[in-house]
PDB file of C-alpha atoms in Angstrom:
ATOM      1  CA  MET A  27      18.061  15.848  22.910  1.00  0.00           C
ATOM      2  CA  ARG A  28      20.059  16.773  19.801  1.00  0.00           C
ATOM      3  CA  TYR A  29      22.348  13.793  20.363  1.00  0.00           C
ATOM      4  CA  HIS A  30      19.402  11.401  20.468  1.00  0.00           C
ATOM      5  CA  ALA A  31      17.880  12.970  17.345  1.00  0.00           C
ATOM      6  CA  ALA A  32      21.201  12.695  15.484  1.00  0.00           C
ATOM      7  CA  LYS A  33      21.567   9.079  16.613  1.00  0.00           C
ATOM      8  CA  LYS A  34      18.046   8.305  15.445  1.00  0.00           C
ATOM      9  CA  TYR A  35      18.714   9.684  11.965  1.00  0.00           C
ATOM     10  CA  ALA A  36      22.103   7.976  11.800  1.00  0.00           C
ATOM     11  CA  VAL A  37      20.524   4.595  12.542  1.00  0.00           C
ATOM     12  CA  ARG A  38      18.201   5.132   9.586  1.00  0.00           C
ATOM     13  CA  ILE A  39      20.681   6.632   7.131  1.00  0.00           C
ATOM     14  CA  LEU A  40      23.775   4.479   7.681  1.00  0.00           C
ATOM     15  CA  PRO A  41      22.189   1.198   6.482  1.00  0.00           C
ATOM     16  CA  ILE A  42      20.991   2.985   3.347  1.00  0.00           C
ATOM     17  CA  LEU A  43      24.478   4.348   2.699  1.00  0.00           C
ATOM     18  CA  PHE A  44      25.923   0.877   3.278  1.00  0.00           C
ATOM     19  CA  TRP A  45      23.719  -0.729   0.626  1.00  0.00           C
ATOM     20  CA  LEU A  46      24.316   2.138  -1.786  1.00  0.00           C
ATOM     21  CA  GLY A  47      28.024   1.448  -1.324  1.00  0.00           C
ATOM     22  CA  VAL A  48      27.470  -2.247  -2.049  1.00  0.00           C
ATOM     23  CA  TRP A  49      25.506  -1.291  -5.153  1.00  0.00           C
ATOM     24  CA  GLN A  50      28.348   0.977  -6.289  1.00  0.00           C
ATOM     25  CA  LEU A  51      30.989  -1.733  -5.754  1.00  0.00           C
ATOM     26  CA  VAL A  52      28.969  -4.356  -7.606  1.00  0.00           C
ATOM     27  CA  SER A  53      28.365  -1.912 -10.447  1.00  0.00           C
ATOM     28  CA  MET A  54      32.095  -1.225 -10.699  1.00  0.00           C
ATOM     29  CA  GLY A  55      32.813  -4.950 -10.585  1.00  0.00           C
ATOM     30  CA  VAL A  56      30.348  -5.730 -13.376  1.00  0.00           C
ATOM     31  CA  GLY A  57      31.685  -2.828 -15.438  1.00  0.00           C
ATOM     32  CA  GLN A  58      28.786  -2.917 -17.911  1.00  0.00           C
ATOM     33  CA  PRO A  59      26.187  -0.143 -17.489  1.00  0.00           C
ATOM     34  CA  ILE A  60      23.750  -2.042 -19.693  1.00  0.00           C
ATOM     35  CA  LEU A  61      23.569  -4.694 -16.955  1.00  0.00           C
ATOM     36  CA  LEU A  62      23.946  -2.590 -13.824  1.00  0.00           C
ATOM     37  CA  VAL A  63      24.291   1.182 -13.576  1.00  0.00           C
ATOM     38  CA  SER A  64      25.794   2.965 -10.592  1.00  0.00           C
ATOM     39  CA  PRO A  65      23.650   4.697  -7.944  1.00  0.00           C
ATOM     40  CA  LEU A  66      24.874   8.086  -9.169  1.00  0.00           C
ATOM     41  CA  THR A  67      23.847   7.317 -12.756  1.00  0.00           C
ATOM     42  CA  ALA A  68      20.413   6.199 -11.591  1.00  0.00           C
ATOM     43  CA  LEU A  69      20.011   9.355  -9.496  1.00  0.00           C
ATOM     44  CA  VAL A  70      21.122  11.655 -12.339  1.00  0.00           C
ATOM     45  CA  THR A  71      18.698   9.916 -14.703  1.00  0.00           C
ATOM     46  CA  LEU A  72      15.912  10.271 -12.160  1.00  0.00           C
ATOM     47  CA  LEU A  73      16.603  13.996 -11.846  1.00  0.00           C
ATOM     48  CA  ARG A  74      16.555  14.270 -15.638  1.00  0.00           C
ATOM     49  CA  LEU A  75      13.203  12.492 -15.791  1.00  0.00           C
ATOM     50  CA  MET A  76      11.864  14.781 -13.072  1.00  0.00           C
ATOM     51  CA  GLY A  77      12.420  17.691 -15.425  1.00  0.00           C
ATOM     52  CA  THR A  78       9.841  16.345 -17.871  1.00  0.00           C
ATOM     53  CA  ARG A  79       6.057  16.667 -17.872  1.00  0.00           C
ATOM     54  CA  ASP A  80       5.585  12.950 -18.672  1.00  0.00           C
ATOM     55  CA  PHE A  81       7.228  11.965 -15.390  1.00  0.00           C
ATOM     56  CA  TYR A  82       4.615  13.727 -13.269  1.00  0.00           C
ATOM     57  CA  LEU A  83       1.768  12.601 -15.533  1.00  0.00           C
ATOM     58  CA  SER A  84       2.835   8.967 -15.095  1.00  0.00           C
ATOM     59  CA  ILE A  85       3.078   9.360 -11.328  1.00  0.00           C
ATOM     60  CA  ALA A  86      -0.319  11.059 -11.106  1.00  0.00           C
ATOM     61  CA  LEU A  87      -2.039   8.374 -13.182  1.00  0.00           C
ATOM     62  CA  SER A  88      -0.488   5.404 -11.377  1.00  0.00           C
ATOM     63  CA  PHE A  89      -0.774   6.955  -7.914  1.00  0.00           C
ATOM     64  CA  GLY A  90      -4.408   7.914  -8.473  1.00  0.00           C
ATOM     65  CA  ARG A  91      -5.448   4.493  -9.780  1.00  0.00           C
ATOM     66  CA  ILE A  92      -3.716   2.543  -7.026  1.00  0.00           C
ATOM     67  CA  LEU A  93      -5.063   4.902  -4.358  1.00  0.00           C
ATOM     68  CA  LEU A  94      -8.568   4.421  -5.771  1.00  0.00           C
ATOM     69  CA  GLY A  95      -8.150   0.636  -5.641  1.00  0.00           C
ATOM     70  CA  PHE A  96      -6.936   0.849  -2.051  1.00  0.00           C
ATOM     71  CA  SER A  97      -9.796   3.139  -0.998  1.00  0.00           C
ATOM     72  CA  LEU A  98     -12.447   0.898  -2.541  1.00  0.00           C
ATOM     73  CA  ALA A  99     -10.886  -2.177  -0.924  1.00  0.00           C
ATOM     74  CA  ALA A 100     -10.682  -0.441   2.467  1.00  0.00           C
ATOM     75  CA  CYS A 101     -14.393   0.396   2.364  1.00  0.00           C
ATOM     76  CA  ALA A 102     -15.341  -3.079   1.138  1.00  0.00           C
ATOM     77  CA  GLY A 103     -12.999  -4.799   3.601  1.00  0.00           C
ATOM     78  CA  VAL A 104     -14.410  -2.955   6.617  1.00  0.00           C
ATOM     79  CA  LEU A 105     -18.014  -3.434   5.485  1.00  0.00           C
ATOM     80  CA  LEU A 106     -17.645  -7.152   4.699  1.00  0.00           C
ATOM     81  CA  GLY A 107     -15.536  -7.739   7.811  1.00  0.00           C
ATOM     82  CA  ALA A 108     -18.163  -6.106  10.011  1.00  0.00           C
ATOM     83  CA  LEU A 109     -20.984  -8.057   8.360  1.00  0.00           C
ATOM     84  CA  ALA A 110     -19.040 -11.325   8.617  1.00  0.00           C
ATOM     85  CA  PHE A 111     -18.411 -10.587  12.303  1.00  0.00           C
ATOM     86  CA  ARG A 112     -22.137 -10.050  12.796  1.00  0.00           C
ATOM     87  CA  PHE A 113     -23.381 -12.942  10.646  1.00  0.00           C
ATOM     88  CA  VAL A 114     -21.534 -16.259  10.938  1.00  0.00           C
ATOM     89  CA  ALA A 115     -23.200 -17.617   7.788  1.00  0.00           C
ATOM     90  CA  LEU A 116     -21.687 -14.785   5.731  1.00  0.00           C
ATOM     91  CA  LYS A 117     -18.256 -15.423   7.255  1.00  0.00           C
ATOM     92  CA  THR A 118     -18.514 -19.090   6.259  1.00  0.00           C
ATOM     93  CA  LEU A 119     -19.642 -18.129   2.771  1.00  0.00           C
ATOM     94  CA  LEU A 120     -16.813 -15.623   2.227  1.00  0.00           C
ATOM     95  CA  SER A 121     -14.057 -17.786   3.712  1.00  0.00           C
ATOM     96  CA  PRO A 122     -13.189 -19.809   0.557  1.00  0.00           C
ATOM     97  CA  LEU A 123     -13.360 -16.707  -1.643  1.00  0.00           C
ATOM     98  CA  VAL A 124     -10.991 -14.742   0.601  1.00  0.00           C
ATOM     99  CA  SER A 125      -8.614 -17.714   0.803  1.00  0.00           C
ATOM    100  CA  ALA A 126      -8.639 -18.057  -3.001  1.00  0.00           C
ATOM    101  CA  ILE A 127      -7.846 -14.359  -3.481  1.00  0.00           C
ATOM    102  CA  LYS A 128      -4.951 -14.577  -1.008  1.00  0.00           C
ATOM    103  CA  ALA A 129      -3.509 -17.682  -2.691  1.00  0.00           C
ATOM    104  CA  THR A 130      -3.787 -16.584  -6.335  1.00  0.00           C
ATOM    105  CA  PRO A 131      -0.643 -14.956  -7.821  1.00  0.00           C
ATOM    106  CA  VAL A 132      -0.868 -11.337  -8.956  1.00  0.00           C
ATOM    107  CA  ALA A 133       0.067 -12.299 -12.531  1.00  0.00           C
ATOM    108  CA  SER A 134      -2.923 -14.650 -12.743  1.00  0.00           C
ATOM    109  CA  PHE A 135      -5.307 -11.912 -11.636  1.00  0.00           C
ATOM    110  CA  VAL A 136      -3.830  -9.473 -14.134  1.00  0.00           C
ATOM    111  CA  ILE A 137      -4.045 -11.872 -17.087  1.00  0.00           C
ATOM    112  CA  LEU A 138      -7.622 -12.799 -16.200  1.00  0.00           C
ATOM    113  CA  ALA A 139      -8.545  -9.148 -15.719  1.00  0.00           C
ATOM    114  CA  LEU A 140      -7.237  -8.307 -19.201  1.00  0.00           C
ATOM    115  CA  VAL A 141     -10.110 -10.411 -20.541  1.00  0.00           C
ATOM    116  CA  TRP A 142     -12.705  -8.338 -18.668  1.00  0.00           C
ATOM    117  CA  LEU A 143     -11.179  -4.865 -18.274  1.00  0.00           C
ATOM    118  CA  ASN A 144      -9.183  -2.387 -20.310  1.00  0.00           C
ATOM    119  CA  SER A 145      -5.563  -1.924 -19.302  1.00  0.00           C
ATOM    120  CA  ALA A 146      -6.204   1.460 -17.652  1.00  0.00           C
ATOM    121  CA  ASN A 147      -8.283  -0.190 -14.910  1.00  0.00           C
ATOM    122  CA  LEU A 148      -5.922  -3.097 -14.221  1.00  0.00           C
ATOM    123  CA  SER A 149      -4.022  -1.429 -11.379  1.00  0.00           C
ATOM    124  CA  ILE A 150      -7.303  -0.405  -9.686  1.00  0.00           C
ATOM    125  CA  PHE A 151      -8.630  -3.956  -9.874  1.00  0.00           C
ATOM    126  CA  THR A 152      -5.356  -5.550  -8.755  1.00  0.00           C
ATOM    127  CA  ALA A 153      -4.831  -3.154  -5.844  1.00  0.00           C
ATOM    128  CA  PHE A 154      -8.420  -3.784  -4.764  1.00  0.00           C
ATOM    129  CA  LEU A 155      -7.966  -7.557  -4.719  1.00  0.00           C
ATOM    130  CA  MET A 156      -4.656  -7.397  -2.854  1.00  0.00           C
ATOM    131  CA  VAL A 157      -5.983  -5.095  -0.131  1.00  0.00           C
ATOM    132  CA  LEU A 158      -9.440  -6.603   0.393  1.00  0.00           C
ATOM    133  CA  PRO A 159      -8.426  -9.864   2.169  1.00  0.00           C
ATOM    134  CA  VAL A 160      -5.955  -8.047   4.425  1.00  0.00           C
ATOM    135  CA  LEU A 161      -8.383  -5.412   5.709  1.00  0.00           C
ATOM    136  CA  TYR A 162     -11.248  -7.906   5.811  1.00  0.00           C
ATOM    137  CA  GLY A 163      -9.245 -10.151   8.155  1.00  0.00           C
ATOM    138  CA  HIS A 164      -7.944  -7.294  10.300  1.00  0.00           C
ATOM    139  CA  THR A 165     -11.431  -5.827  10.635  1.00  0.00           C
ATOM    140  CA  MET A 166     -12.805  -9.101  11.984  1.00  0.00           C
ATOM    141  CA  ALA A 167      -9.807  -9.529  14.290  1.00  0.00           C
ATOM    142  CA  GLY A 168     -10.261  -6.005  15.651  1.00  0.00           C
ATOM    143  CA  LEU A 169     -13.971  -6.449  16.284  1.00  0.00           C
ATOM    144  CA  ASN A 170     -13.355  -9.813  17.955  1.00  0.00           C
ATOM    145  CA  SER A 171     -10.870  -8.125  20.299  1.00  0.00           C
ATOM    146  CA  ALA A 172     -13.535  -5.831  21.791  1.00  0.00           C
ATOM    147  CA  ASP A 173     -13.550  -6.052  25.590  1.00  0.00           C
ATOM    148  CA  PRO A 174     -16.397  -8.423  26.620  1.00  0.00           C
ATOM    149  CA  LYS A 175     -16.722  -6.661  29.988  1.00  0.00           C
ATOM    150  CA  LEU A 176     -17.393  -3.354  28.259  1.00  0.00           C
ATOM    151  CA  LEU A 177     -19.935  -5.040  26.011  1.00  0.00           C
ATOM    152  CA  GLU A 178     -21.699  -6.514  29.047  1.00  0.00           C
ATOM    153  CA  MET A 179     -21.735  -3.099  30.672  1.00  0.00           C
ATOM    154  CA  THR A 180     -23.332  -1.492  27.596  1.00  0.00           C
ATOM    155  CA  LYS A 181     -26.067  -4.141  27.713  1.00  0.00           C
ATOM    156  CA  ALA A 182     -26.588  -3.691  31.448  1.00  0.00           C
ATOM    157  CA  PHE A 183     -27.014   0.065  31.073  1.00  0.00           C
ATOM    158  CA  GLY A 184     -29.172  -0.267  27.965  1.00  0.00           C
ATOM    159  CA  ILE A 185     -26.747   1.605  25.733  1.00  0.00           C
ATOM    160  CA  GLY A 186     -27.890   1.527  22.103  1.00  0.00           C
ATOM    161  CA  HIS A 187     -26.127  -0.392  19.345  1.00  0.00           C
ATOM    162  CA  PHE A 188     -24.852   2.722  17.585  1.00  0.00           C
ATOM    163  CA  LYS A 189     -23.253   4.118  20.747  1.00  0.00           C
ATOM    164  CA  THR A 190     -21.770   0.694  21.527  1.00  0.00           C
ATOM    165  CA  VAL A 191     -20.124   0.640  18.109  1.00  0.00           C
ATOM    166  CA  ARG A 192     -18.644   4.107  18.656  1.00  0.00           C
ATOM    167  CA  ALA A 193     -17.554   3.559  22.258  1.00  0.00           C
ATOM    168  CA  VAL A 194     -16.361  -0.065  22.172  1.00  0.00           C
ATOM    169  CA  TYR A 195     -15.943  -1.522  18.704  1.00  0.00           C
ATOM    170  CA  ILE A 196     -14.254   1.386  16.931  1.00  0.00           C
ATOM    171  CA  PRO A 197     -11.524   1.811  19.610  1.00  0.00           C
ATOM    172  CA  ALA A 198     -10.932  -1.970  19.477  1.00  0.00           C
ATOM    173  CA  LEU A 199     -10.748  -1.881  15.687  1.00  0.00           C
ATOM    174  CA  TYR A 200      -8.332   1.065  15.542  1.00  0.00           C
ATOM    175  CA  PRO A 201      -4.942  -0.696  16.077  1.00  0.00           C
ATOM    176  CA  TYR A 202      -5.892  -3.696  13.934  1.00  0.00           C
ATOM    177  CA  PHE A 203      -7.098  -1.583  11.039  1.00  0.00           C
ATOM    178  CA  LEU A 204      -3.991   0.603  11.196  1.00  0.00           C
ATOM    179  CA  THR A 205      -1.735  -2.470  11.148  1.00  0.00           C
ATOM    180  CA  GLY A 206      -3.744  -3.838   8.224  1.00  0.00           C
ATOM    181  CA  CYS A 207      -3.235  -0.591   6.328  1.00  0.00           C
ATOM    182  CA  HIS A 208       0.527  -0.778   6.865  1.00  0.00           C
ATOM    183  CA  LEU A 209       0.585  -4.316   5.481  1.00  0.00           C
ATOM    184  CA  ALA A 210      -1.796  -3.659   2.607  1.00  0.00           C
ATOM    185  CA  LEU A 211      -0.250  -0.431   1.330  1.00  0.00           C
ATOM    186  CA  GLY A 212       3.063  -1.952   0.303  1.00  0.00           C
ATOM    187  CA  ILE A 213       1.339  -4.961  -1.238  1.00  0.00           C
ATOM    188  CA  CYS A 214      -1.151  -2.947  -3.271  1.00  0.00           C
ATOM    189  CA  TRP A 215       1.489  -0.502  -4.544  1.00  0.00           C
ATOM    190  CA  LYS A 216       3.777  -3.291  -5.797  1.00  0.00           C
ATOM    191  CA  ALA A 217       0.861  -5.278  -7.211  1.00  0.00           C
ATOM    192  CA  GLY A 218      -0.533  -2.201  -8.952  1.00  0.00           C
ATOM    193  CA  ILE A 219       2.779  -1.404 -10.636  1.00  0.00           C
ATOM    194  CA  ALA A 220       3.212  -5.072 -11.624  1.00  0.00           C
ATOM    195  CA  ALA A 221      -0.243  -4.967 -13.214  1.00  0.00           C
ATOM    196  CA  GLU A 222       0.780  -1.894 -15.191  1.00  0.00           C
ATOM    197  CA  VAL A 223       3.943  -3.593 -16.429  1.00  0.00           C
ATOM    198  CA  ILE A 224       1.851  -6.470 -17.792  1.00  0.00           C
ATOM    199  CA  GLY A 225      -1.085  -4.435 -19.074  1.00  0.00           C
ATOM    200  CA  GLN A 226       0.968  -1.392 -20.179  1.00  0.00           C
ATOM    201  CA  PRO A 227      -1.680   1.335 -19.833  1.00  0.00           C
ATOM    202  CA  ALA A 228      -0.508   4.437 -21.663  1.00  0.00           C
ATOM    203  CA  ALA A 229       1.692   6.910 -19.747  1.00  0.00           C
ATOM    204  CA  SER A 230       1.731   4.829 -16.540  1.00  0.00           C
ATOM    205  CA  ILE A 231       4.793   4.002 -14.434  1.00  0.00           C
ATOM    206  CA  GLY A 232       4.493   0.349 -15.453  1.00  0.00           C
ATOM    207  CA  ASP A 233       4.496   1.340 -19.118  1.00  0.00           C
ATOM    208  CA  LYS A 234       7.657   3.417 -18.582  1.00  0.00           C
ATOM    209  CA  LEU A 235       9.344   0.461 -16.873  1.00  0.00           C
ATOM    210  CA  TYR A 236       8.437  -1.884 -19.702  1.00  0.00           C
ATOM    211  CA  ARG A 237       9.663   0.522 -22.366  1.00  0.00           C
ATOM    212  CA  ALA A 238      12.945   1.056 -20.507  1.00  0.00           C
ATOM    213  CA  LYS A 239      13.476  -2.709 -20.423  1.00  0.00           C
ATOM    214  CA  LEU A 240      12.429  -3.087 -24.070  1.00  0.00           C
ATOM    215  CA  PHE A 241      14.953  -0.503 -25.288  1.00  0.00           C
ATOM    216  CA  LEU A 242      17.678  -1.643 -22.841  1.00  0.00           C
ATOM    217  CA  ALA A 243      17.633   1.776 -21.143  1.00  0.00           C
ATOM    218  CA  THR A 244      19.004   0.389 -17.884  1.00  0.00           C
ATOM    219  CA  ASP A 245      19.602   3.843 -16.432  1.00  0.00           C
ATOM    220  CA  GLU A 246      15.903   4.718 -16.848  1.00  0.00           C
ATOM    221  CA  LEU A 247      14.882   1.304 -15.534  1.00  0.00           C
ATOM    222  CA  PHE A 248      16.792   1.905 -12.300  1.00  0.00           C
ATOM    223  CA  ALA A 249      15.669   5.548 -12.150  1.00  0.00           C
ATOM    224  CA  TRP A 250      12.013   4.538 -12.328  1.00  0.00           C
ATOM    225  CA  THR A 251      12.656   1.833  -9.739  1.00  0.00           C
ATOM    226  CA  LEU A 252      14.080   4.485  -7.388  1.00  0.00           C
ATOM    227  CA  ALA A 253      11.023   6.623  -8.042  1.00  0.00           C
ATOM    228  CA  ILE A 254       8.745   3.669  -7.213  1.00  0.00           C
ATOM    229  CA  ILE A 255      10.564   3.068  -3.913  1.00  0.00           C
ATOM    230  CA  ILE A 256      10.321   6.737  -2.919  1.00  0.00           C
ATOM    231  CA  LEU A 257       6.671   6.920  -3.965  1.00  0.00           C
ATOM    232  CA  SER A 258       5.895   3.735  -2.051  1.00  0.00           C
ATOM    233  CA  VAL A 259       7.194   5.297   1.169  1.00  0.00           C
ATOM    234  CA  LEU A 260       5.296   8.541   0.536  1.00  0.00           C
ATOM    235  CA  PHE A 261       2.156   6.624  -0.451  1.00  0.00           C
ATOM    236  CA  GLU A 262       2.211   4.694   2.817  1.00  0.00           C
ATOM    237  CA  LYS A 263       2.857   7.762   4.966  1.00  0.00           C
ATOM    238  CA  VAL A 264       0.143   9.866   3.308  1.00  0.00           C
ATOM    239  CA  VAL A 265      -2.539   7.163   3.478  1.00  0.00           C
ATOM    240  CA  VAL A 266      -1.652   6.097   7.031  1.00  0.00           C
ATOM    241  CA  CYS A 267      -1.768   9.728   8.209  1.00  0.00           C
ATOM    242  CA  CYS A 268      -5.200  10.146   6.620  1.00  0.00           C
ATOM    243  CA  VAL A 269      -6.455   6.904   8.179  1.00  0.00           C
ATOM    244  CA  GLN A 270      -5.081   7.930  11.583  1.00  0.00           C
ATOM    245  CA  ALA A 271      -6.791  11.308  11.339  1.00  0.00           C
ATOM    246  CA  ILE A 272     -10.151   9.736  10.425  1.00  0.00           C
ATOM    247  CA  LEU A 273      -9.971   7.070  13.133  1.00  0.00           C
ATOM    248  CA  LYS A 274      -8.823   9.631  15.705  1.00  0.00           C
ATOM    249  CA  LYS A 275     -11.848  11.745  14.926  1.00  0.00           C
ATOM    250  CA  PHE A 276     -14.117   8.725  15.395  1.00  0.00           C
ATOM    251  CA  ARG A 277     -12.446   7.923  18.716  1.00  0.00           C
ATOM    252  CA  GLU A 278     -12.791  11.510  19.960  1.00  0.00           C
ATOM    253  CA  ASN A 279     -16.460  11.579  18.980  1.00  0.00           C
ATOM    254  CA  SER A 280     -17.050   8.288  20.789  1.00  0.00           C
ATOM    255  CA  THR A 281     -15.768   9.598  24.115  1.00  0.00           C
TER     256      THR A 281
END
C-alpha cells in the first residue's frame, strides 16, 4: 500500500521537478534576471510577498470576485440550460448568443465591459461570460442523457414532475455538470485575471502583475504567476468539492 502511494506521488512530482530543472537551465543560459529569473528566485520573492498584508488582500479581492462570477454563471447556466431543454424555442433563441459568447476573445469582452462597468467588476463579468456557455451546454447534455426507460416508468406509475426531476434528471445531470465545472473553473480563473490586468482594479492580482511588468520587476512577475498557478489549483479543488457535496446531497435526497 505504501509502495503504491509513494509511486502515485512520484508520478505527480517528478514531471514538476523536471520542468523546474528545465526552467533553471534556461535561466542560467539566459543569464539575465531581468528577462528570466530562476525558480528559486521566484519562490523566495513569493515567500517575501506572502509576508505582506497586500498579498492576502489582493488574493481575497480577486478570488472573491472570480468566485462570484463563477457562482452567478453556474446558477444562470443551469437555469437557462434546463429551460432550453424544456422549451425548444428558447434553445433556438439562445443558440446564436451562446455561440457568439464562446467565439469572442476575452480581450474584446474586457474592453467592451470597460465602457459599461467600473474596473472592479470586470473580473466578475468576464468570469460569468466564460463559464455561462460551458455550464449551459453541459446542463442540456446531462438532461438529454436521462434514461428514457426510467422516464417512461415515472409516467406509467404517475410519478410527479418534481420527483422525476430528483430521481431521474439530477442523477443524469451530475457527471456532466461536474465535468463542466472542471472545464469552466480553469477558464474563468485565467479570464478573470486577464481582465484585471487590462482593467487594473486597485489591489487586485492583475494590478500587481501589471505593475511588476511596468517596473521590470521580473522576480515579482514570476512570483505572482506562481501564486496564480497555486491559487488556480486550490480554486478548482475547493469549488469542485463544494459542488460534489451539494450534488451528493441532492442525489441522496432523491433516493
